[in-house]
């Protein structure tokens, strides 16, 4: 294993370990003090942050496996292709989206996204692994590993599909369980809610295209499928 491969493996192991610790940290959290009893339904699985963290953990864990295997088998190349599609369609756009949306709303009014009452039960390290570390980890990943993007239409379908699943989940929780996952959704009327959802979708699509361009900048045309 050459130096570059070793650095890549150590980086993947470090990030995988960090996300694994974060997933365990979520398991150990006490009930959120500002929630009504029925709002504890589905626990951490209500939040896009947690969905995103699982996707990132799976991605980096698979990256570790591929770093260690380094074979020329069909199974290896199939797994690598799936990993690259996961990266392009979900991990990169949603990772950037979660970080940007969280800290953007936090800067406007933290009560819209992370109420002060959570400071007593939600460790700062867990907050930063979930909402801060993800961005520099993605940038480093993009710089040190070549990822081959699918055709843009295919990649955007993965982005849209993941977002649609989460939107259906959010609306189910709201309409059936009377749970609005995020405080910001409670203060918006239905018209503004759907405008907000539309803006989120546009941002996610934009993040996909920006990620594609950044990969092209780092690695050139060899990472691109024929998108036009």
Tab-separated table of C-alpha atoms in Angstrom:
chain	number	residue	atom	x	y	z
A	1	UNK	CA	0.000	0.000	0.000
A	2	UNK	CA	1.554	3.310	-1.084
A	3	UNK	CA	1.494	6.503	0.977
A	4	UNK	CA	-1.506	7.995	-0.827
A	5	UNK	CA	-3.557	4.831	-0.334
A	6	UNK	CA	-2.574	4.667	3.338
A	7	UNK	CA	-3.590	8.296	3.920
A	8	UNK	CA	-6.911	7.634	2.211
A	9	UNK	CA	-7.544	4.544	4.357
A	10	UNK	CA	-6.645	6.329	7.603
A	11	UNK	CA	-8.930	9.228	6.692
A	12	UNK	CA	-11.819	6.877	5.931
A	13	UNK	CA	-11.251	4.964	9.176
A	14	UNK	CA	-11.180	8.196	11.187
A	15	UNK	CA	-14.416	9.548	9.712
A	16	UNK	CA	-16.157	6.171	9.957
A	17	UNK	CA	-15.193	5.973	13.639
A	18	UNK	CA	-16.435	9.530	14.257
A	19	UNK	CA	-19.805	8.814	12.648
A	20	UNK	CA	-20.110	5.490	14.464
A	21	UNK	CA	-19.535	7.279	17.777
A	22	UNK	CA	-22.158	9.849	16.777
A	23	UNK	CA	-24.709	7.124	16.008
A	24	UNK	CA	-24.028	5.589	19.422
A	25	UNK	CA	-24.301	9.062	20.954
A	26	UNK	CA	-27.801	9.448	19.529
A	27	UNK	CA	-28.755	6.106	21.065
A	28	UNK	CA	-27.706	7.388	24.488
A	29	UNK	CA	-29.551	10.707	24.360
A	30	UNK	CA	-32.294	11.192	26.964
A	31	UNK	CA	-35.803	12.200	25.817
A	32	UNK	CA	-35.918	15.756	24.486
A	33	UNK	CA	-37.304	17.956	27.300
A	34	UNK	CA	-39.257	20.349	25.042
A	35	UNK	CA	-41.281	17.611	23.330
A	36	UNK	CA	-44.832	16.547	24.174
A	37	UNK	CA	-45.080	12.818	25.047
A	38	UNK	CA	-46.439	11.732	21.648
A	39	UNK	CA	-43.684	13.699	19.871
A	40	UNK	CA	-41.109	11.145	21.001
A	41	UNK	CA	-42.522	8.818	18.344
A	42	UNK	CA	-39.773	7.570	15.963
A	43	UNK	CA	-37.126	9.325	18.055
A	44	UNK	CA	-34.031	10.353	16.134
A	45	UNK	CA	-35.397	8.828	12.908
A	46	UNK	CA	-37.619	11.897	12.506
A	47	UNK	CA	-34.672	14.089	11.596
A	48	UNK	CA	-32.921	14.583	8.266
A	49	UNK	CA	-29.689	15.018	10.214
A	50	UNK	CA	-29.941	11.400	11.363
A	51	UNK	CA	-30.837	10.092	7.906
A	52	UNK	CA	-27.856	12.010	6.551
A	53	UNK	CA	-25.544	10.677	9.260
A	54	UNK	CA	-26.529	7.082	8.476
A	55	UNK	CA	-25.889	7.655	4.752
A	56	UNK	CA	-22.461	9.138	5.506
A	57	UNK	CA	-21.543	6.329	7.895
A	58	UNK	CA	-22.483	3.697	5.302
A	59	UNK	CA	-20.561	5.551	2.596
A	60	UNK	CA	-17.346	5.880	4.610
A	61	UNK	CA	-17.593	2.316	5.960
A	62	UNK	CA	-17.887	1.007	2.390
A	63	UNK	CA	-14.945	3.235	1.440
A	64	UNK	CA	-12.856	1.532	4.142
A	65	UNK	CA	-13.797	-1.899	2.793
A	66	UNK	CA	-12.841	-0.914	-0.746
A	67	UNK	CA	-9.556	0.609	0.464
A	68	UNK	CA	-8.648	-2.677	2.147
A	69	UNK	CA	-9.781	-5.015	-0.629
A	70	UNK	CA	-8.338	-3.399	-3.748
A	71	UNK	CA	-9.150	-6.329	-6.022
A	72	UNK	CA	-10.146	-6.549	-9.665
A	73	UNK	CA	-13.262	-8.670	-9.164
A	74	UNK	CA	-16.672	-7.839	-10.583
A	75	UNK	CA	-18.056	-7.520	-7.058
A	76	UNK	CA	-15.424	-4.928	-6.159
A	77	UNK	CA	-16.203	-2.740	-9.162
A	78	UNK	CA	-19.964	-3.086	-8.611
A	79	UNK	CA	-19.614	-1.975	-4.988
A	80	UNK	CA	-17.373	0.918	-6.056
A	81	UNK	CA	-19.959	2.026	-8.612
A	82	UNK	CA	-22.756	1.919	-6.008
A	83	UNK	CA	-20.570	3.892	-3.606
A	84	UNK	CA	-19.909	6.581	-6.221
A	85	UNK	CA	-23.625	6.904	-6.983
A	86	UNK	CA	-24.377	7.174	-3.259
A	87	UNK	CA	-21.730	9.869	-2.969
A	88	UNK	CA	-22.920	11.888	-5.970
A	89	UNK	CA	-26.673	11.588	-5.459
A	90	UNK	CA	-27.090	11.624	-1.672
A	91	UNK	CA	-23.952	11.970	0.443
A	92	UNK	CA	-22.527	15.121	-1.157
A	93	UNK	CA	-25.691	17.165	-1.859
A	94	UNK	CA	-27.432	16.297	1.406
A	95	UNK	CA	-24.283	16.634	3.470
A	96	UNK	CA	-23.779	20.199	2.253
A	97	UNK	CA	-27.523	20.898	2.527
A	98	UNK	CA	-27.775	19.729	6.154
A	99	UNK	CA	-24.772	21.791	7.248
A	100	UNK	CA	-25.886	24.909	5.366
A	101	UNK	CA	-29.553	24.721	6.384
A	102	UNK	CA	-28.796	23.973	10.038
A	103	UNK	CA	-26.307	26.777	10.564
A	104	UNK	CA	-28.258	29.167	8.336
A	105	UNK	CA	-31.429	28.790	10.421
A	106	UNK	CA	-29.340	28.752	13.601
A	107	UNK	CA	-27.875	32.143	12.651
A	108	UNK	CA	-31.339	33.588	11.955
A	109	UNK	CA	-32.997	32.202	15.097
A	110	UNK	CA	-31.721	29.057	16.747
A	111	UNK	CA	-35.187	28.357	18.194
A	112	UNK	CA	-36.281	27.495	14.640
A	113	UNK	CA	-33.914	24.532	14.438
A	114	UNK	CA	-32.071	23.820	17.722
A	115	UNK	CA	-33.839	25.354	20.760
A	116	UNK	CA	-31.706	26.435	23.708
A	117	UNK	CA	-33.374	23.867	25.939
A	118	UNK	CA	-31.450	21.180	24.017
A	119	UNK	CA	-28.122	22.501	25.309
A	120	UNK	CA	-28.748	20.645	28.570
A	121	UNK	CA	-29.101	17.220	26.928
A	122	UNK	CA	-27.418	17.394	23.505
A	123	UNK	CA	-23.580	17.293	23.751
A	124	UNK	CA	-21.721	19.935	21.701
A	125	UNK	CA	-19.441	17.279	20.181
A	126	UNK	CA	-22.462	15.393	18.833
A	127	UNK	CA	-23.920	18.563	17.384
A	128	UNK	CA	-20.667	19.373	15.577
A	129	UNK	CA	-20.109	15.852	14.247
A	130	UNK	CA	-23.673	15.946	12.890
A	131	UNK	CA	-23.707	19.502	11.560
A	132	UNK	CA	-20.113	20.735	11.121
A	133	UNK	CA	-17.567	17.941	10.577
A	134	UNK	CA	-19.566	16.644	7.614
A	135	UNK	CA	-18.614	19.563	5.359
A	136	UNK	CA	-14.795	19.498	5.698
A	137	UNK	CA	-14.903	15.687	5.589
A	138	UNK	CA	-16.729	15.882	2.255
A	139	UNK	CA	-14.284	18.425	0.863
A	140	UNK	CA	-11.307	16.269	1.850
A	141	UNK	CA	-13.008	13.183	0.412
A	142	UNK	CA	-13.641	14.992	-2.857
A	143	UNK	CA	-10.020	16.125	-3.041
A	144	UNK	CA	-8.307	12.808	-2.264
A	145	UNK	CA	-10.659	10.304	-3.954
A	146	UNK	CA	-11.811	10.229	-7.571
A	147	UNK	CA	-15.555	9.557	-7.761
A	148	UNK	CA	-17.161	8.824	-11.108
A	149	UNK	CA	-20.503	10.575	-11.352
A	150	UNK	CA	-23.512	8.972	-13.014
A	151	UNK	CA	-25.308	10.822	-15.767
A	152	UNK	CA	-26.752	14.008	-14.356
A	153	UNK	CA	-30.356	12.904	-14.870
A	154	UNK	CA	-29.687	9.670	-12.997
A	155	UNK	CA	-27.845	11.441	-10.193
A	156	UNK	CA	-30.595	14.017	-9.744
A	157	UNK	CA	-33.122	11.175	-9.571
A	158	UNK	CA	-31.248	9.788	-6.542
A	159	UNK	CA	-31.201	13.240	-4.958
A	160	UNK	CA	-34.909	13.772	-5.634
A	161	UNK	CA	-35.850	10.258	-4.506
A	162	UNK	CA	-34.102	10.617	-1.162
A	163	UNK	CA	-35.680	14.034	-0.623
A	164	UNK	CA	-39.144	12.811	-1.620
A	165	UNK	CA	-38.961	9.916	0.838
A	166	UNK	CA	-38.065	12.306	3.631
A	167	UNK	CA	-40.776	14.809	2.633
A	168	UNK	CA	-43.428	12.064	2.663
A	169	UNK	CA	-42.160	11.049	6.115
A	170	UNK	CA	-42.349	14.645	7.388
A	171	UNK	CA	-45.900	15.073	6.079
A	172	UNK	CA	-46.964	11.725	7.538
A	173	UNK	CA	-45.657	12.749	10.947
A	174	UNK	CA	-47.432	16.104	10.683
A	175	UNK	CA	-50.807	14.982	9.330
A	176	UNK	CA	-51.175	11.603	11.025
A	177	UNK	CA	-49.140	11.935	14.221
A	178	UNK	CA	-49.497	15.702	14.801
A	179	UNK	CA	-45.717	16.089	14.939
A	180	UNK	CA	-43.887	18.862	13.125
A	181	UNK	CA	-40.306	17.665	13.062
A	182	UNK	CA	-38.695	21.113	13.062
A	183	UNK	CA	-39.885	24.247	14.886
A	184	UNK	CA	-39.514	26.311	11.694
A	185	UNK	CA	-42.327	24.286	10.100
A	186	UNK	CA	-44.654	25.093	12.985
A	187	UNK	CA	-44.447	28.846	12.396
A	188	UNK	CA	-45.099	28.699	8.627
A	189	UNK	CA	-48.566	28.490	7.096
A	190	UNK	CA	-49.184	25.828	4.437
A	191	UNK	CA	-48.377	28.131	1.539
A	192	UNK	CA	-45.061	29.092	3.102
A	193	UNK	CA	-44.380	25.466	4.036
A	194	UNK	CA	-44.592	24.367	0.396
A	195	UNK	CA	-42.507	27.343	-0.712
A	196	UNK	CA	-39.944	26.283	1.893
A	197	UNK	CA	-40.031	22.680	0.640
A	198	UNK	CA	-39.608	23.891	-2.952
A	199	UNK	CA	-36.626	26.039	-2.010
A	200	UNK	CA	-35.069	23.061	-0.219
A	201	UNK	CA	-35.439	20.900	-3.339
A	202	UNK	CA	-33.851	23.579	-5.517
A	203	UNK	CA	-30.964	23.909	-3.069
A	204	UNK	CA	-30.427	20.139	-3.066
A	205	UNK	CA	-30.370	20.041	-6.875
A	206	UNK	CA	-27.961	22.979	-6.865
A	207	UNK	CA	-25.710	21.154	-4.407
A	208	UNK	CA	-25.649	18.151	-6.736
A	209	UNK	CA	-24.536	20.253	-9.697
A	210	UNK	CA	-21.999	22.196	-7.624
A	211	UNK	CA	-20.585	18.900	-6.330
A	212	UNK	CA	-20.312	17.672	-9.900
A	213	UNK	CA	-18.415	20.833	-10.881
A	214	UNK	CA	-16.061	20.597	-7.895
A	215	UNK	CA	-15.235	16.993	-8.773
A	216	UNK	CA	-14.583	18.070	-12.350
A	217	UNK	CA	-12.293	20.832	-11.057
A	218	UNK	CA	-10.264	18.376	-8.965
A	219	UNK	CA	-10.238	15.385	-11.302
A	220	UNK	CA	-11.102	16.548	-14.811
A	221	UNK	CA	-13.450	15.078	-17.395
A	222	UNK	CA	-12.546	11.482	-16.518
A	223	UNK	CA	-15.069	11.499	-13.639
A	224	UNK	CA	-17.968	12.622	-15.807
A	225	UNK	CA	-20.526	10.497	-17.610
A	226	UNK	CA	-22.093	11.997	-20.718
A	227	UNK	CA	-24.655	14.311	-19.164
A	228	UNK	CA	-25.769	16.340	-22.132
